[in-house]
Amino acid sequence: MFLRRLSVTLPLSRRLFSSNSNHDLSSTIAELNKEMESVFGEPSSNGPASSASNVYMAQEAQLGTHKGVESPVGLTHIGSTGEAQMVDVSLKESSKRTAIARCKVILGKKVFDLVLANQMAKGDVLSVAKIAGISGAKHTSSLIPLCHNITLTNVRVDLTLKPEDFSVDIEGEAASTGKTGVEMEAMTAVTIAGLTVYDMCKAASKDIQISDVQLEHKTGGKSGDWYREK
């Protein structure tokens, strides 16, 4: 009798799982649970139907974490299904925006003295790095995939030799009137300037370090003004 009931149950189960692909999986599992209960009595929590149900529900819970429109921490570059996206700023109001960033290039005494005396083989290190930083700010959207291509109204890059630690302090400022900020432009300016200092001096030393790339100050936009705490 048991074998007869099982032979009826298993073909029916195969039909349930091989039916139309649009058949709801949870309904199929529920029907299978009923069949197994009619054969074996109370379904075991470790049975195949129960395992399938548990796997299905775990997958549903996992997928559910990606269905929200916004990330839990408000990451605006993440879409509704977790993919990267450019932020749509078309509805934002234009405002004046500025950003100041800074980085440090540690040269070491030997290279510092050469730069100070303008004796590097490639030429005037600070002047070339300044122009490179300005150019880098203008090309930010080409370097950072999800940055908007904005019109800059001003870019400033200043390089200052610091004899106390044989370094170059680089400060960059970017300004624009528009719908998105210029933090990335300011940070790109100082980073490219720092890399240029390295390139101009690398023949004299490979120990040069670029460090402390950071935003110092920004103004404008919905979030208003921001200053790095000292």
PDB file of N, CA, C and O in Angstrom, residues 97-153:
ATOM      1  N   ARG A  97      29.216  76.836  -6.180  1.00  0.00           N
ATOM      2  CA  ARG A  97      29.835  75.754  -5.431  1.00  0.00           C
ATOM      3  C   ARG A  97      31.347  75.882  -5.486  1.00  0.00           C
ATOM      4  O   ARG A  97      31.910  76.191  -6.546  1.00  0.00           O
ATOM      5  N   THR A  98      31.998  75.650  -4.375  1.00  0.00           N
ATOM      6  CA  THR A  98      33.455  75.654  -4.316  1.00  0.00           C
ATOM      7  C   THR A  98      33.930  74.455  -3.495  1.00  0.00           C
ATOM      8  O   THR A  98      33.184  73.901  -2.693  1.00  0.00           O
ATOM      9  N   ALA A  99      35.170  74.074  -3.711  1.00  0.00           N
ATOM     10  CA  ALA A  99      35.781  72.996  -2.933  1.00  0.00           C
ATOM     11  C   ALA A  99      37.282  73.220  -2.870  1.00  0.00           C
ATOM     12  O   ALA A  99      37.896  73.661  -3.849  1.00  0.00           O
ATOM     13  N   ILE A 100      37.849  72.935  -1.709  1.00  0.00           N
ATOM     14  CA  ILE A 100      39.293  73.039  -1.516  1.00  0.00           C
ATOM     15  C   ILE A 100      39.805  71.680  -1.044  1.00  0.00           C
ATOM     16  O   ILE A 100      39.243  71.076  -0.131  1.00  0.00           O
ATOM     17  N   ALA A 101      40.874  71.206  -1.676  1.00  0.00           N
ATOM     18  CA  ALA A 101      41.480  69.922  -1.313  1.00  0.00           C
ATOM     19  C   ALA A 101      42.978  70.112  -1.120  1.00  0.00           C
ATOM     20  O   ALA A 101      43.555  71.129  -1.528  1.00  0.00           O
ATOM     21  N   ARG A 102      43.605  69.124  -0.515  1.00  0.00           N
ATOM     22  CA  ARG A 102      45.032  69.237  -0.228  1.00  0.00           C
ATOM     23  C   ARG A 102      45.687  67.864  -0.294  1.00  0.00           C
ATOM     24  O   ARG A 102      45.049  66.844  -0.055  1.00  0.00           O
ATOM     25  N   CYS A 103      46.971  67.852  -0.628  1.00  0.00           N
ATOM     26  CA  CYS A 103      47.773  66.642  -0.487  1.00  0.00           C
ATOM     27  C   CYS A 103      49.217  67.031  -0.221  1.00  0.00           C
ATOM     28  O   CYS A 103      49.601  68.205  -0.346  1.00  0.00           O
ATOM     29  N   LYS A 104      50.027  66.052   0.157  1.00  0.00           N
ATOM     30  CA  LYS A 104      51.431  66.287   0.488  1.00  0.00           C
ATOM     31  C   LYS A 104      52.292  65.322  -0.316  1.00  0.00           C
ATOM     32  O   LYS A 104      51.949  64.141  -0.449  1.00  0.00           O
ATOM     33  N   VAL A 105      53.425  65.819  -0.825  1.00  0.00           N
ATOM     34  CA  VAL A 105      54.402  64.968  -1.501  1.00  0.00           C
ATOM     35  C   VAL A 105      55.701  65.035  -0.696  1.00  0.00           C
ATOM     36  O   VAL A 105      56.322  66.096  -0.613  1.00  0.00           O
ATOM     37  N   ILE A 106      56.081  63.919  -0.102  1.00  0.00           N
ATOM     38  CA  ILE A 106      57.294  63.865   0.710  1.00  0.00           C
ATOM     39  C   ILE A 106      58.468  63.502  -0.202  1.00  0.00           C
ATOM     40  O   ILE A 106      58.524  62.393  -0.760  1.00  0.00           O
ATOM     41  N   LEU A 107      59.409  64.436  -0.356  1.00  0.00           N
ATOM     42  CA  LEU A 107      60.504  64.285  -1.317  1.00  0.00           C
ATOM     43  C   LEU A 107      61.753  63.653  -0.718  1.00  0.00           C
ATOM     44  O   LEU A 107      62.466  62.904  -1.398  1.00  0.00           O
ATOM     45  N   GLY A 108      62.047  63.964   0.503  1.00  0.00           N
ATOM     46  CA  GLY A 108      63.347  63.610   1.070  1.00  0.00           C
ATOM     47  C   GLY A 108      64.324  64.753   0.814  1.00  0.00           C
ATOM     48  O   GLY A 108      64.158  65.549  -0.117  1.00  0.00           O
ATOM     49  N   LYS A 109      65.374  64.852   1.633  1.00  0.00           N
ATOM     50  CA  LYS A 109      66.280  66.003   1.573  1.00  0.00           C
ATOM     51  C   LYS A 109      66.968  66.158   0.225  1.00  0.00           C
ATOM     52  O   LYS A 109      67.058  67.266  -0.330  1.00  0.00           O
ATOM     53  N   LYS A 110      67.469  65.066  -0.335  1.00  0.00           N
ATOM     54  CA  LYS A 110      68.200  65.139  -1.607  1.00  0.00           C
ATOM     55  C   LYS A 110      67.337  65.736  -2.708  1.00  0.00           C
ATOM     56  O   LYS A 110      67.734  66.691  -3.396  1.00  0.00           O
ATOM     57  N   VAL A 111      66.137  65.194  -2.897  1.00  0.00           N
ATOM     58  CA  VAL A 111      65.250  65.677  -3.962  1.00  0.00           C
ATOM     59  C   VAL A 111      64.733  67.070  -3.637  1.00  0.00           C
ATOM     60  O   VAL A 111      64.620  67.926  -4.519  1.00  0.00           O
ATOM     61  N   PHE A 112      64.431  67.302  -2.371  1.00  0.00           N
ATOM     62  CA  PHE A 112      63.949  68.630  -1.965  1.00  0.00           C
ATOM     63  C   PHE A 112      64.953  69.710  -2.352  1.00  0.00           C
ATOM     64  O   PHE A 112      64.584  70.764  -2.902  1.00  0.00           O
ATOM     65  N   ASP A 113      66.232  69.477  -2.092  1.00  0.00           N
ATOM     66  CA  ASP A 113      67.269  70.463  -2.421  1.00  0.00           C
ATOM     67  C   ASP A 113      67.361  70.695  -3.929  1.00  0.00           C
ATOM     68  O   ASP A 113      67.563  71.827  -4.378  1.00  0.00           O
ATOM     69  N   LEU A 114      67.197  69.634  -4.709  1.00  0.00           N
ATOM     70  CA  LEU A 114      67.236  69.772  -6.169  1.00  0.00           C
ATOM     71  C   LEU A 114      66.044  70.591  -6.675  1.00  0.00           C
ATOM     72  O   LEU A 114      66.187  71.434  -7.561  1.00  0.00           O
ATOM     73  N   VAL A 115      64.855  70.325  -6.124  1.00  0.00           N
ATOM     74  CA  VAL A 115      63.663  71.072  -6.541  1.00  0.00           C
ATOM     75  C   VAL A 115      63.794  72.530  -6.120  1.00  0.00           C
ATOM     76  O   VAL A 115      63.473  73.447  -6.892  1.00  0.00           O
ATOM     77  N   LEU A 116      64.279  72.755  -4.918  1.00  0.00           N
ATOM     78  CA  LEU A 116      64.444  74.116  -4.414  1.00  0.00           C
ATOM     79  C   LEU A 116      65.400  74.921  -5.284  1.00  0.00           C
ATOM     80  O   LEU A 116      65.167  76.116  -5.562  1.00  0.00           O
ATOM     81  N   ALA A 117      66.453  74.265  -5.761  1.00  0.00           N
ATOM     82  CA  ALA A 117      67.440  74.944  -6.609  1.00  0.00           C
ATOM     83  C   ALA A 117      67.058  74.901  -8.084  1.00  0.00           C
ATOM     84  O   ALA A 117      67.811  75.412  -8.928  1.00  0.00           O
ATOM     85  N   ASN A 118      65.907  74.313  -8.389  1.00  0.00           N
ATOM     86  CA  ASN A 118      65.428  74.168  -9.771  1.00  0.00           C
ATOM     87  C   ASN A 118      66.485  73.487 -10.643  1.00  0.00           C
ATOM     88  O   ASN A 118      66.800  73.929 -11.748  1.00  0.00           O
ATOM     89  N   GLN A 119      67.009  72.361 -10.142  1.00  0.00           N
ATOM     90  CA  GLN A 119      68.062  71.637 -10.838  1.00  0.00           C
ATOM     91  C   GLN A 119      67.622  70.247 -11.304  1.00  0.00           C
ATOM     92  O   GLN A 119      68.467  69.420 -11.666  1.00  0.00           O
ATOM     93  N   MET A 120      66.325  69.985 -11.297  1.00  0.00           N
ATOM     94  CA  MET A 120      65.852  68.696 -11.801  1.00  0.00           C
ATOM     95  C   MET A 120      66.009  68.649 -13.311  1.00  0.00           C
ATOM     96  O   MET A 120      65.766  69.645 -14.016  1.00  0.00           O
ATOM     97  N   ALA A 121      66.392  67.493 -13.822  1.00  0.00           N
ATOM     98  CA  ALA A 121      66.685  67.356 -15.251  1.00  0.00           C
ATOM     99  C   ALA A 121      65.483  67.664 -16.134  1.00  0.00           C
ATOM    100  O   ALA A 121      65.637  68.175 -17.253  1.00  0.00           O
ATOM    101  N   LYS A 122      64.278  67.382 -15.644  1.00  0.00           N
ATOM    102  CA  LYS A 122      63.079  67.606 -16.457  1.00  0.00           C
ATOM    103  C   LYS A 122      62.600  69.053 -16.445  1.00  0.00           C
ATOM    104  O   LYS A 122      61.693  69.402 -17.186  1.00  0.00           O
ATOM    105  N   GLY A 123      63.175  69.888 -15.580  1.00  0.00           N
ATOM    106  CA  GLY A 123      62.785  71.289 -15.587  1.00  0.00           C
ATOM    107  C   GLY A 123      62.140  71.745 -14.294  1.00  0.00           C
ATOM    108  O   GLY A 123      62.323  71.135 -13.232  1.00  0.00           O
ATOM    109  N   ASP A 124      61.366  72.811 -14.380  1.00  0.00           N
ATOM    110  CA  ASP A 124      60.734  73.463 -13.235  1.00  0.00           C
ATOM    111  C   ASP A 124      59.591  72.591 -12.704  1.00  0.00           C
ATOM    112  O   ASP A 124      58.481  72.588 -13.255  1.00  0.00           O
ATOM    113  N   VAL A 125      59.853  71.872 -11.621  1.00  0.00           N
ATOM    114  CA  VAL A 125      58.901  70.889 -11.089  1.00  0.00           C
ATOM    115  C   VAL A 125      57.587  71.539 -10.671  1.00  0.00           C
ATOM    116  O   VAL A 125      56.497  71.086 -11.039  1.00  0.00           O
ATOM    117  N   LEU A 126      57.666  72.616  -9.902  1.00  0.00           N
ATOM    118  CA  LEU A 126      56.459  73.217  -9.344  1.00  0.00           C
ATOM    119  C   LEU A 126      55.576  73.839 -10.417  1.00  0.00           C
ATOM    120  O   LEU A 126      54.346  73.739 -10.351  1.00  0.00           O
ATOM    121  N   SER A 127      56.188  74.475 -11.423  1.00  0.00           N
ATOM    122  CA  SER A 127      55.395  75.105 -12.487  1.00  0.00           C
ATOM    123  C   SER A 127      54.675  74.066 -13.342  1.00  0.00           C
ATOM    124  O   SER A 127      53.495  74.230 -13.679  1.00  0.00           O
ATOM    125  N   VAL A 128      55.373  72.997 -13.671  1.00  0.00           N
ATOM    126  CA  VAL A 128      54.762  71.947 -14.495  1.00  0.00           C
ATOM    127  C   VAL A 128      53.638  71.251 -13.719  1.00  0.00           C
ATOM    128  O   VAL A 128      52.565  70.971 -14.271  1.00  0.00           O
ATOM    129  N   ALA A 129      53.866  70.983 -12.429  1.00  0.00           N
ATOM    130  CA  ALA A 129      52.847  70.321 -11.620  1.00  0.00           C
ATOM    131  C   ALA A 129      51.612  71.201 -11.455  1.00  0.00           C
ATOM    132  O   ALA A 129      50.474  70.699 -11.420  1.00  0.00           O
ATOM    133  N   LYS A 130      51.812  72.497 -11.352  1.00  0.00           N
ATOM    134  CA  LYS A 130      50.681  73.425 -11.224  1.00  0.00           C
ATOM    135  C   LYS A 130      49.787  73.350 -12.463  1.00  0.00           C
ATOM    136  O   LYS A 130      48.554  73.237 -12.351  1.00  0.00           O
ATOM    137  N   ILE A 131      50.398  73.410 -13.649  1.00  0.00           N
ATOM    138  CA  ILE A 131      49.618  73.334 -14.891  1.00  0.00           C
ATOM    139  C   ILE A 131      48.931  71.969 -15.007  1.00  0.00           C
ATOM    140  O   ILE A 131      47.772  71.867 -15.443  1.00  0.00           O
ATOM    141  N   ALA A 132      49.639  70.912 -14.604  1.00  0.00           N
ATOM    142  CA  ALA A 132      49.050  69.567 -14.672  1.00  0.00           C
ATOM    143  C   ALA A 132      47.833  69.459 -13.764  1.00  0.00           C
ATOM    144  O   ALA A 132      46.822  68.842 -14.133  1.00  0.00           O
ATOM    145  N   GLY A 133      47.902  70.058 -12.579  1.00  0.00           N
ATOM    146  CA  GLY A 133      46.770  70.017 -11.656  1.00  0.00           C
ATOM    147  C   GLY A 133      45.555  70.727 -12.210  1.00  0.00           C
ATOM    148  O   GLY A 133      44.420  70.234 -12.093  1.00  0.00           O
ATOM    149  N   ILE A 134      45.772  71.889 -12.816  1.00  0.00           N
ATOM    150  CA  ILE A 134      44.655  72.632 -13.419  1.00  0.00           C
ATOM    151  C   ILE A 134      44.033  71.824 -14.551  1.00  0.00           C
ATOM    152  O   ILE A 134      42.801  71.711 -14.656  1.00  0.00           O
ATOM    153  N   SER A 135      44.884  71.245 -15.385  1.00  0.00           N
ATOM    154  CA  SER A 135      44.380  70.424 -16.492  1.00  0.00           C
ATOM    155  C   SER A 135      43.645  69.200 -15.978  1.00  0.00           C
ATOM    156  O   SER A 135      42.594  68.811 -16.513  1.00  0.00           O
ATOM    157  N   GLY A 136      44.156  68.595 -14.901  1.00  0.00           N
ATOM    158  CA  GLY A 136      43.507  67.419 -14.331  1.00  0.00           C
ATOM    159  C   GLY A 136      42.105  67.721 -13.839  1.00  0.00           C
ATOM    160  O   GLY A 136      41.178  66.931 -14.043  1.00  0.00           O
ATOM    161  N   ALA A 137      41.933  68.884 -13.194  1.00  0.00           N
ATOM    162  CA  ALA A 137      40.598  69.264 -12.704  1.00  0.00           C
ATOM    163  C   ALA A 137      39.608  69.351 -13.853  1.00  0.00           C
ATOM    164  O   ALA A 137      38.446  68.936 -13.722  1.00  0.00           O
ATOM    165  N   LYS A 138      40.054  69.877 -14.978  1.00  0.00           N
ATOM    166  CA  LYS A 138      39.162  70.044 -16.133  1.00  0.00           C
ATOM    167  C   LYS A 138      38.819  68.720 -16.802  1.00  0.00           C
ATOM    168  O   LYS A 138      37.858  68.648 -17.579  1.00  0.00           O
ATOM    169  N   HIS A 139      39.570  67.668 -16.511  1.00  0.00           N
ATOM    170  CA  HIS A 139      39.322  66.361 -17.126  1.00  0.00           C
ATOM    171  C   HIS A 139      38.765  65.347 -16.129  1.00  0.00           C
ATOM    172  O   HIS A 139      38.764  64.149 -16.391  1.00  0.00           O
ATOM    173  N   THR A 140      38.254  65.818 -15.010  1.00  0.00           N
ATOM    174  CA  THR A 140      37.780  64.905 -13.959  1.00  0.00           C
ATOM    175  C   THR A 140      36.714  63.936 -14.448  1.00  0.00           C
ATOM    176  O   THR A 140      36.758  62.741 -14.146  1.00  0.00           O
ATOM    177  N   SER A 141      35.757  64.431 -15.205  1.00  0.00           N
ATOM    178  CA  SER A 141      34.657  63.557 -15.647  1.00  0.00           C
ATOM    179  C   SER A 141      35.134  62.474 -16.616  1.00  0.00           C
ATOM    180  O   SER A 141      34.465  61.446 -16.774  1.00  0.00           O
ATOM    181  N   SER A 142      36.291  62.674 -17.237  1.00  0.00           N
ATOM    182  CA  SER A 142      36.856  61.642 -18.112  1.00  0.00           C
ATOM    183  C   SER A 142      37.601  60.583 -17.307  1.00  0.00           C
ATOM    184  O   SER A 142      37.757  59.452 -17.765  1.00  0.00           O
ATOM    185  N   LEU A 143      38.049  60.952 -16.116  1.00  0.00           N
ATOM    186  CA  LEU A 143      38.816  60.038 -15.275  1.00  0.00           C
ATOM    187  C   LEU A 143      37.940  59.269 -14.300  1.00  0.00           C
ATOM    188  O   LEU A 143      38.200  58.092 -14.014  1.00  0.00           O
ATOM    189  N   ILE A 144      36.909  59.916 -13.756  1.00  0.00           N
ATOM    190  CA  ILE A 144      36.005  59.294 -12.786  1.00  0.00           C
ATOM    191  C   ILE A 144      34.686  59.008 -13.490  1.00  0.00           C
ATOM    192  O   ILE A 144      33.948  59.934 -13.834  1.00  0.00           O
ATOM    193  N   PRO A 145      34.338  57.744 -13.727  1.00  0.00           N
ATOM    194  CA  PRO A 145      33.225  57.388 -14.617  1.00  0.00           C
ATOM    195  C   PRO A 145      31.882  58.038 -14.311  1.00  0.00           C
ATOM    196  O   PRO A 145      31.144  58.391 -15.237  1.00  0.00           O
ATOM    197  N   LEU A 146      31.496  58.191 -13.045  1.00  0.00           N
ATOM    198  CA  LEU A 146      30.156  58.661 -12.719  1.00  0.00           C
ATOM    199  C   LEU A 146      30.098  60.144 -12.372  1.00  0.00           C
ATOM    200  O   LEU A 146      29.070  60.641 -11.925  1.00  0.00           O
ATOM    201  N   CYS A 147      31.209  60.865 -12.584  1.00  0.00           N
ATOM    202  CA  CYS A 147      31.202  62.310 -12.373  1.00  0.00           C
ATOM    203  C   CYS A 147      30.522  63.016 -13.544  1.00  0.00           C
ATOM    204  O   CYS A 147      30.665  62.607 -14.692  1.00  0.00           O
ATOM    205  N   HIS A 148      29.814  64.101 -13.232  1.00  0.00           N
ATOM    206  CA  HIS A 148      29.191  64.886 -14.294  1.00  0.00           C
ATOM    207  C   HIS A 148      30.230  65.775 -14.978  1.00  0.00           C
ATOM    208  O   HIS A 148      31.196  66.224 -14.352  1.00  0.00           O
ATOM    209  N   ASN A 149      29.998  66.010 -16.242  1.00  0.00           N
ATOM    210  CA  ASN A 149      30.852  66.919 -17.003  1.00  0.00           C
ATOM    211  C   ASN A 149      30.346  68.342 -16.758  1.00  0.00           C
ATOM    212  O   ASN A 149      29.322  68.748 -17.292  1.00  0.00           O
ATOM    213  N   ILE A 150      31.061  69.083 -15.905  1.00  0.00           N
ATOM    214  CA  ILE A 150      30.577  70.399 -15.493  1.00  0.00           C
ATOM    215  C   ILE A 150      31.486  71.503 -16.035  1.00  0.00           C
ATOM    216  O   ILE A 150      32.630  71.263 -16.414  1.00  0.00           O
ATOM    217  N   THR A 151      30.947  72.716 -16.042  1.00  0.00           N
ATOM    218  CA  THR A 151      31.721  73.884 -16.459  1.00  0.00           C
ATOM    219  C   THR A 151      32.340  74.532 -15.229  1.00  0.00           C
ATOM    220  O   THR A 151      31.632  75.009 -14.340  1.00  0.00           O
ATOM    221  N   LEU A 152      33.659  74.528 -15.175  1.00  0.00           N
ATOM    222  CA  LEU A 152      34.372  75.144 -14.051  1.00  0.00           C
ATOM    223  C   LEU A 152      34.552  76.631 -14.304  1.00  0.00           C
ATOM    224  O   LEU A 152      34.903  77.040 -15.416  1.00  0.00           O
ATOM    225  N   THR A 153      34.325  77.431 -13.294  1.00  0.00           N
ATOM    226  CA  THR A 153      34.544  78.877 -13.421  1.00  0.00           C
ATOM    227  C   THR A 153      35.922  79.284 -12.919  1.00  0.00           C
ATOM    228  O   THR A 153      36.400  80.372 -13.245  1.00  0.00           O
TER     229      THR A 153
END
